[in-house]
PDB file of C-alpha atoms in Angstrom:
ATOM      1  CA  MET A   1     -47.613 -70.316  58.800  1.00  0.00           C
ATOM      2  CA  THR A   2     -45.058 -69.054  61.973  1.00  0.00           C
ATOM      3  CA  ILE A   3     -43.441 -71.233  63.545  1.00  0.00           C
ATOM      4  CA  ASN A   4     -41.461 -70.298  66.422  1.00  0.00           C
ATOM      5  CA  TYR A   5     -37.999 -72.086  69.374  1.00  0.00           C
ATOM      6  CA  SER A   6     -39.101 -72.159  72.657  1.00  0.00           C
ATOM      7  CA  ASN A   7     -37.258 -68.564  73.594  1.00  0.00           C
ATOM      8  CA  GLY A   8     -39.815 -67.428  71.157  1.00  0.00           C
ATOM      9  CA  LYS A   9     -37.206 -66.333  68.173  1.00  0.00           C
ATOM     10  CA  LYS A  10     -39.255 -66.932  64.694  1.00  0.00           C
ATOM     11  CA  TYR A  11     -38.667 -69.432  62.953  1.00  0.00           C
ATOM     12  CA  THR A  12     -37.810 -68.441  59.291  1.00  0.00           C
ATOM     13  CA  PRO A  13     -36.561 -70.805  57.139  1.00  0.00           C
ATOM     14  CA  LEU A  14     -34.184 -71.718  54.082  1.00  0.00           C
ATOM     15  CA  THR A  15     -35.451 -72.265  50.423  1.00  0.00           C
ATOM     16  CA  THR A  16     -34.014 -73.673  48.405  1.00  0.00           C
ATOM     17  CA  THR A  17     -34.588 -74.480  44.360  1.00  0.00           C
ATOM     18  CA  PRO A  18     -33.821 -77.524  43.224  1.00  0.00           C
ATOM     19  CA  LYS A  19     -32.188 -77.476  39.585  1.00  0.00           C
ATOM     20  CA  LYS A  20     -31.920 -79.610  37.209  1.00  0.00           C
ATOM     21  CA  LEU A  21     -29.263 -81.787  35.923  1.00  0.00           C
ATOM     22  CA  THR A  22     -28.828 -81.959  32.466  1.00  0.00           C
ATOM     23  CA  SER A  23     -24.683 -83.714  31.710  1.00  0.00           C
ATOM     24  CA  LEU A  24     -21.798 -84.842  33.307  1.00  0.00           C
ATOM     25  CA  LYS A  25     -20.123 -81.828  31.980  1.00  0.00           C
ATOM     26  CA  LYS A  26     -22.131 -79.193  33.195  1.00  0.00           C
ATOM     27  CA  MET A  27     -22.263 -80.743  36.738  1.00  0.00           C
ATOM     28  CA  SER A  28     -20.400 -78.833  38.673  1.00  0.00           C
ATOM     29  CA  HIS A  29     -22.049 -74.647  37.280  1.00  0.00           C
ATOM     30  CA  SER A  30     -25.439 -77.003  38.107  1.00  0.00           C
ATOM     31  CA  LYS A  31     -25.013 -78.306  41.282  1.00  0.00           C
ATOM     32  CA  ARG A  32     -22.780 -75.162  41.837  1.00  0.00           C
ATOM     33  CA  GLY A  33     -25.434 -73.594  44.372  1.00  0.00           C
ATOM     34  CA  MET A  34     -26.511 -76.632  45.705  1.00  0.00           C
ATOM     35  CA  SER A  35     -26.023 -76.603  49.452  1.00  0.00           C
ATOM     36  CA  LEU A  36     -24.717 -79.651  51.645  1.00  0.00           C
ATOM     37  CA  GLU A  37     -28.337 -81.493  52.724  1.00  0.00           C
ATOM     38  CA  ASP A  38     -29.708 -80.932  49.186  1.00  0.00           C
ATOM     39  CA  ASP A  39     -26.649 -82.744  48.575  1.00  0.00           C
ATOM     40  CA  LEU A  40     -27.826 -85.580  50.902  1.00  0.00           C
ATOM     41  CA  ASN A  41     -30.311 -85.724  50.171  1.00  0.00           C
ATOM     42  CA  ASP A  42     -29.480 -86.476  46.281  1.00  0.00           C
ATOM     43  CA  SER A  43     -27.663 -88.913  47.898  1.00  0.00           C
ATOM     44  CA  ASN A  44     -29.958 -90.699  49.647  1.00  0.00           C
ATOM     45  CA  ARG A  45     -32.520 -91.318  47.292  1.00  0.00           C
ATOM     46  CA  TYR A  46     -30.468 -92.562  44.640  1.00  0.00           C
ATOM     47  CA  TYR A  47     -29.086 -95.207  47.063  1.00  0.00           C
ATOM     48  CA  LEU A  48     -32.339 -96.488  48.209  1.00  0.00           C
ATOM     49  CA  ALA A  49     -33.853 -95.889  44.648  1.00  0.00           C
ATOM     50  CA  HIS A  50     -31.459 -97.950  43.821  1.00  0.00           C
ATOM     51  CA  ASN A  51     -31.651-100.748  47.150  1.00  0.00           C
ATOM     52  CA  ILE A  52     -28.553 -99.265  48.156  1.00  0.00           C
ATOM     53  CA  ALA A  53     -28.767 -98.040  51.971  1.00  0.00           C
ATOM     54  CA  VAL A  54     -32.192 -96.520  53.515  1.00  0.00           C
ATOM     55  CA  VAL A  55     -31.305 -92.874  54.934  1.00  0.00           C
ATOM     56  CA  HIS A  56     -33.421 -90.272  56.012  1.00  0.00           C
ATOM     57  CA  LYS A  57     -33.609 -86.627  57.164  1.00  0.00           C
ATOM     58  CA  LYS A  58     -34.921 -86.880  60.138  1.00  0.00           C
ATOM     59  CA  PRO A  59     -38.582 -84.221  61.171  1.00  0.00           C
ATOM     60  CA  THR A  60     -37.611 -81.546  63.659  1.00  0.00           C
ATOM     61  CA  PRO A  61     -40.693 -82.837  66.699  1.00  0.00           C
ATOM     62  CA  ILE A  62     -42.993 -78.819  66.697  1.00  0.00           C
ATOM     63  CA  LYS A  63     -45.084 -78.435  69.362  1.00  0.00           C
ATOM     64  CA  ILE A  64     -48.512 -76.743  67.733  1.00  0.00           C
ATOM     65  CA  VAL A  65     -50.059 -73.842  69.573  1.00  0.00           C
ATOM     66  CA  LYS A  66     -52.794 -71.944  67.055  1.00  0.00           C
ATOM     67  CA  VAL A  67     -54.747 -74.184  64.296  1.00  0.00           C
ATOM     68  CA  LYS A  68     -57.243 -72.291  62.573  1.00  0.00           C
ATOM     69  CA  TYR A  69     -59.677 -74.765  60.130  1.00  0.00           C
ATOM     70  CA  PRO A  70     -61.009 -72.005  57.093  1.00  0.00           C
ATOM     71  CA  SER A  71     -63.784 -74.886  56.342  1.00  0.00           C
ATOM     72  CA  ARG A  72     -64.959 -78.494  58.128  1.00  0.00           C
ATOM     73  CA  SER A  73     -62.448 -80.352  56.331  1.00  0.00           C
ATOM     74  CA  GLN A  74     -59.793 -78.141  56.403  1.00  0.00           C
ATOM     75  CA  ALA A  75     -57.328 -77.727  59.394  1.00  0.00           C
ATOM     76  CA  LEU A  76     -54.341 -74.649  58.690  1.00  0.00           C
ATOM     77  CA  ILE A  77     -51.320 -74.366  61.063  1.00  0.00           C
ATOM     78  CA  THR A  78     -50.749 -70.473  62.113  1.00  0.00           C
ATOM     79  CA  GLU A  79     -48.617 -70.835  64.729  1.00  0.00           C
ATOM     80  CA  ALA A  80     -45.897 -73.911  66.499  1.00  0.00           C
ATOM     81  CA  TYR A  81     -42.270 -74.051  68.056  1.00  0.00           C
ATOM     82  CA  PHE A  82     -39.359 -76.428  67.813  1.00  0.00           C
ATOM     83  CA  SER A  83     -40.411 -78.507  71.034  1.00  0.00           C
ATOM     84  CA  GLN A  84     -37.333 -80.058  72.012  1.00  0.00           C
ATOM     85  CA  ALA A  85     -34.076 -79.537  70.139  1.00  0.00           C
ATOM     86  CA  SER A  86     -32.775 -82.370  67.775  1.00  0.00           C
ATOM     87  CA  THR A  87     -30.450 -84.875  68.010  1.00  0.00           C
ATOM     88  CA  THR A  88     -28.977 -85.213  64.167  1.00  0.00           C
ATOM     89  CA  ASP A  89     -29.829 -84.857  61.124  1.00  0.00           C
ATOM     90  CA  TYR A  90     -29.970 -88.110  59.668  1.00  0.00           C
ATOM     91  CA  ASN A  91     -30.954 -91.438  60.383  1.00  0.00           C
ATOM     92  CA  GLY A  92     -30.813 -94.859  58.471  1.00  0.00           C
ATOM     93  CA  VAL A  93     -29.880 -98.888  57.516  1.00  0.00           C
ATOM     94  CA  PHE A  94     -26.504 -99.485  55.590  1.00  0.00           C
ATOM     95  CA  LYS A  95     -25.513-103.715  55.609  1.00  0.00           C
ATOM     96  CA  GLY A  96     -27.663-104.725  59.023  1.00  0.00           C
ATOM     97  CA  LYS A  97     -25.382-101.464  60.059  1.00  0.00           C
ATOM     98  CA  TYR A  98     -27.436 -98.742  62.393  1.00  0.00           C
ATOM     99  CA  ILE A  99     -25.760 -95.612  60.431  1.00  0.00           C
ATOM    100  CA  ASP A 100     -26.754 -91.937  62.431  1.00  0.00           C
ATOM    101  CA  PHE A 101     -24.292 -88.173  61.372  1.00  0.00           C
ATOM    102  CA  GLU A 102     -24.976 -84.794  61.315  1.00  0.00           C
ATOM    103  CA  ALA A 103     -24.389 -82.422  58.202  1.00  0.00           C
ATOM    104  CA  LYS A 104     -22.321 -79.652  58.586  1.00  0.00           C
ATOM    105  CA  GLU A 105     -21.335 -76.714  57.330  1.00  0.00           C
ATOM    106  CA  THR A 106     -17.968 -73.769  57.917  1.00  0.00           C
ATOM    107  CA  THR A 107     -17.657 -70.663  55.552  1.00  0.00           C
ATOM    108  CA  SER A 108     -13.535 -71.088  57.216  1.00  0.00           C
ATOM    109  CA  SER A 109     -11.200 -72.263  54.713  1.00  0.00           C
ATOM    110  CA  THR A 110      -8.692 -72.747  58.225  1.00  0.00           C
ATOM    111  CA  ALA A 111     -10.355 -74.376  60.525  1.00  0.00           C
ATOM    112  CA  PHE A 112     -14.162 -76.496  61.038  1.00  0.00           C
ATOM    113  CA  PRO A 113     -15.954 -73.679  64.336  1.00  0.00           C
ATOM    114  CA  LEU A 114     -16.656 -77.062  67.411  1.00  0.00           C
ATOM    115  CA  LYS A 115     -19.767 -74.218  68.070  1.00  0.00           C
ATOM    116  CA  ASN A 116     -21.655 -75.585  65.296  1.00  0.00           C
ATOM    117  CA  ILE A 117     -22.181 -79.026  67.560  1.00  0.00           C
ATOM    118  CA  HIS A 118     -23.793 -79.032  70.047  1.00  0.00           C
ATOM    119  CA  GLU A 119     -23.827 -81.211  73.395  1.00  0.00           C
ATOM    120  CA  HIS A 120     -26.735 -83.631  72.845  1.00  0.00           C
ATOM    121  CA  GLN A 121     -25.957 -84.657  69.297  1.00  0.00           C
ATOM    122  CA  LEU A 122     -22.220 -85.439  70.641  1.00  0.00           C
ATOM    123  CA  LYS A 123     -23.306 -87.033  73.535  1.00  0.00           C
ATOM    124  CA  HIS A 124     -26.250 -88.920  71.329  1.00  0.00           C
ATOM    125  CA  MET A 125     -23.442 -90.275  68.962  1.00  0.00           C
ATOM    126  CA  LEU A 126     -21.543 -90.885  71.036  1.00  0.00           C
ATOM    127  CA  GLN A 127     -24.569 -93.533  72.122  1.00  0.00           C
ATOM    128  CA  VAL A 128     -25.114 -94.863  69.211  1.00  0.00           C
ATOM    129  CA  HIS A 129     -21.580 -95.307  69.096  1.00  0.00           C
ATOM    130  CA  GLU A 130     -21.671 -97.910  72.268  1.00  0.00           C
ATOM    131  CA  GLN A 131     -24.903 -99.166  70.641  1.00  0.00           C
ATOM    132  CA  SER A 132     -22.233-100.832  68.132  1.00  0.00           C
ATOM    133  CA  GLY A 133     -23.959 -98.227  65.850  1.00  0.00           C
ATOM    134  CA  ILE A 134     -22.087 -95.980  62.874  1.00  0.00           C
ATOM    135  CA  ALA A 135     -21.689 -92.591  64.288  1.00  0.00           C
ATOM    136  CA  PHE A 136     -20.311 -89.579  62.192  1.00  0.00           C
ATOM    137  CA  VAL A 137     -20.846 -85.876  61.622  1.00  0.00           C
ATOM    138  CA  ILE A 138     -19.926 -84.790  57.402  1.00  0.00           C
ATOM    139  CA  ILE A 139     -18.196 -81.633  57.331  1.00  0.00           C
ATOM    140  CA  ARG A 140     -18.302 -79.630  54.152  1.00  0.00           C
ATOM    141  CA  PHE A 141     -16.003 -76.324  53.742  1.00  0.00           C
ATOM    142  CA  THR A 142     -17.534 -74.771  51.897  1.00  0.00           C
ATOM    143  CA  ASN A 143     -15.471 -72.175  50.476  1.00  0.00           C
ATOM    144  CA  LEU A 144     -12.994 -75.035  49.121  1.00  0.00           C
ATOM    145  CA  SER A 145     -15.613 -77.028  47.387  1.00  0.00           C
ATOM    146  CA  SER A 146     -14.153 -80.597  49.453  1.00  0.00           C
ATOM    147  CA  THR A 147     -15.954 -82.993  51.958  1.00  0.00           C
ATOM    148  CA  TYR A 148     -15.609 -84.860  54.685  1.00  0.00           C
ATOM    149  CA  LEU A 149     -16.451 -87.695  57.131  1.00  0.00           C
ATOM    150  CA  LEU A 150     -15.414 -86.973  60.539  1.00  0.00           C
ATOM    151  CA  ASP A 151     -16.401 -90.635  63.407  1.00  0.00           C
ATOM    152  CA  ILE A 152     -17.198 -90.484  66.202  1.00  0.00           C
ATOM    153  CA  LYS A 153     -14.387 -91.134  68.303  1.00  0.00           C
ATOM    154  CA  GLN A 154     -12.069 -88.691  66.516  1.00  0.00           C
ATOM    155  CA  LEU A 155     -14.586 -86.012  66.657  1.00  0.00           C
ATOM    156  CA  HIS A 156     -15.295 -87.048  70.497  1.00  0.00           C
ATOM    157  CA  TYR A 157     -11.229 -86.198  70.829  1.00  0.00           C
ATOM    158  CA  TYR A 158     -11.739 -83.171  69.715  1.00  0.00           C
ATOM    159  CA  TRP A 159     -14.507 -82.361  72.032  1.00  0.00           C
ATOM    160  CA  GLN A 160     -12.250 -83.225  75.282  1.00  0.00           C
ATOM    161  CA  ARG A 161      -9.408 -80.742  73.729  1.00  0.00           C
ATOM    162  CA  MET A 162     -11.354 -78.316  73.811  1.00  0.00           C
ATOM    163  CA  LEU A 163     -12.351 -79.038  77.274  1.00  0.00           C
ATOM    164  CA  ASN A 164      -9.572 -79.215  78.633  1.00  0.00           C
ATOM    165  CA  ASP A 165      -9.098 -75.367  77.355  1.00  0.00           C
ATOM    166  CA  GLY A 166      -7.701 -76.413  74.031  1.00  0.00           C
ATOM    167  CA  ARG A 167      -8.332 -75.100  70.729  1.00  0.00           C
ATOM    168  CA  LYS A 168     -12.271 -74.128  69.872  1.00  0.00           C
ATOM    169  CA  SER A 169     -11.491 -75.605  66.796  1.00  0.00           C
ATOM    170  CA  ILE A 170     -10.483 -78.485  64.478  1.00  0.00           C
ATOM    171  CA  ALA A 171      -7.635 -77.353  61.839  1.00  0.00           C
ATOM    172  CA  LEU A 172      -8.605 -78.121  58.443  1.00  0.00           C
ATOM    173  CA  LYS A 173      -5.025 -79.909  58.162  1.00  0.00           C
ATOM    174  CA  GLU A 174      -6.463 -82.514  61.663  1.00  0.00           C
ATOM    175  CA  ILE A 175      -9.646 -83.437  59.245  1.00  0.00           C
ATOM    176  CA  GLU A 176      -7.678 -83.932  56.275  1.00  0.00           C
ATOM    177  CA  ALA A 177      -5.727 -86.353  58.697  1.00  0.00           C
ATOM    178  CA  THR A 178      -8.361 -88.093  60.820  1.00  0.00           C
ATOM    179  CA  GLY A 179     -11.448 -87.793  58.546  1.00  0.00           C
ATOM    180  CA  HIS A 180     -12.423 -89.534  55.158  1.00  0.00           C
ATOM    181  CA  PRO A 181     -12.562 -87.769  52.257  1.00  0.00           C
ATOM    182  CA  ILE A 182     -15.177 -87.946  49.747  1.00  0.00           C
ATOM    183  CA  ILE A 183     -15.078 -86.813  46.527  1.00  0.00           C
ATOM    184  CA  LEU A 184     -18.292 -86.088  44.890  1.00  0.00           C
ATOM    185  CA  GLY A 185     -19.305 -87.289  41.992  1.00  0.00           C
ATOM    186  CA  TYR A 186     -23.100 -87.444  39.462  1.00  0.00           C
ATOM    187  CA  HIS A 187     -24.585 -90.544  41.479  1.00  0.00           C
ATOM    188  CA  PRO A 188     -24.993 -90.316  43.603  1.00  0.00           C
ATOM    189  CA  ARG A 189     -23.451 -86.780  44.637  1.00  0.00           C
ATOM    190  CA  VAL A 190     -22.026 -87.494  48.122  1.00  0.00           C
ATOM    191  CA  ASP A 191     -20.985 -91.341  48.030  1.00  0.00           C
ATOM    192  CA  TYR A 192     -20.156 -91.429  51.574  1.00  0.00           C
ATOM    193  CA  ILE A 193     -21.388 -94.780  52.040  1.00  0.00           C
ATOM    194  CA  GLN A 194     -18.543 -95.461  49.739  1.00  0.00           C
ATOM    195  CA  VAL A 195     -16.557 -94.206  52.773  1.00  0.00           C
ATOM    196  CA  ILE A 196     -18.541 -96.247  54.864  1.00  0.00           C
ATOM    197  CA  LYS A 197     -17.479 -99.703  53.580  1.00  0.00           C
ATOM    198  CA  ASN A 198     -14.195 -98.718  52.609  1.00  0.00           C
ATOM    199  CA  ILE A 199     -13.403 -97.500  57.077  1.00  0.00           C
ATOM    200  CA  TYR A 200     -16.045 -99.743  58.274  1.00  0.00           C
ATOM    201  CA  HIS A 201     -15.085-102.835  55.874  1.00  0.00           C
ATOM    202  CA  LEU A 202     -18.560-103.223  55.829  1.00  0.00           C
TER     203      LEU A 202
END
């Protein structure tokens, strides 16, 4: 099936092959090639299985353009495109609180580029915050193997700074100072729920 963006550009999905963990000792090697999305999906499955939280990745809305019917009982989508911009990557519930967040990776070892966040995503997270929900972005510096949780209020501060002719990125030192490190583990792999418990007092 061919999926295109609304501007006609072809969408090429990333393909990842899940890796089986055999032991805690081998964890760093077996997980080394996994993306932040893979790690978060694994963590969310763990949270769900252990009745800790219900968090899912949001589906991206698409508009179907062409459908073929190889048989009466089958329909094959052959062309589609993203019908609208998605908001954030994940949402769910933890201890009665709605949580909503975006996950981003950067290969930079010194700063996180704000161009990786879209304005409509920022506005969405601010709206969640205004309704007493918990909104944040999880940022991974892939070359440093470090992951941080940055609350929407801090992200908004850096965004406003950019709009006022300030720097167009968030320095790693700033994220270390105003964000919250997420220690990578075994199960769950990215225990961001523990960080949420600590900073939001849940």
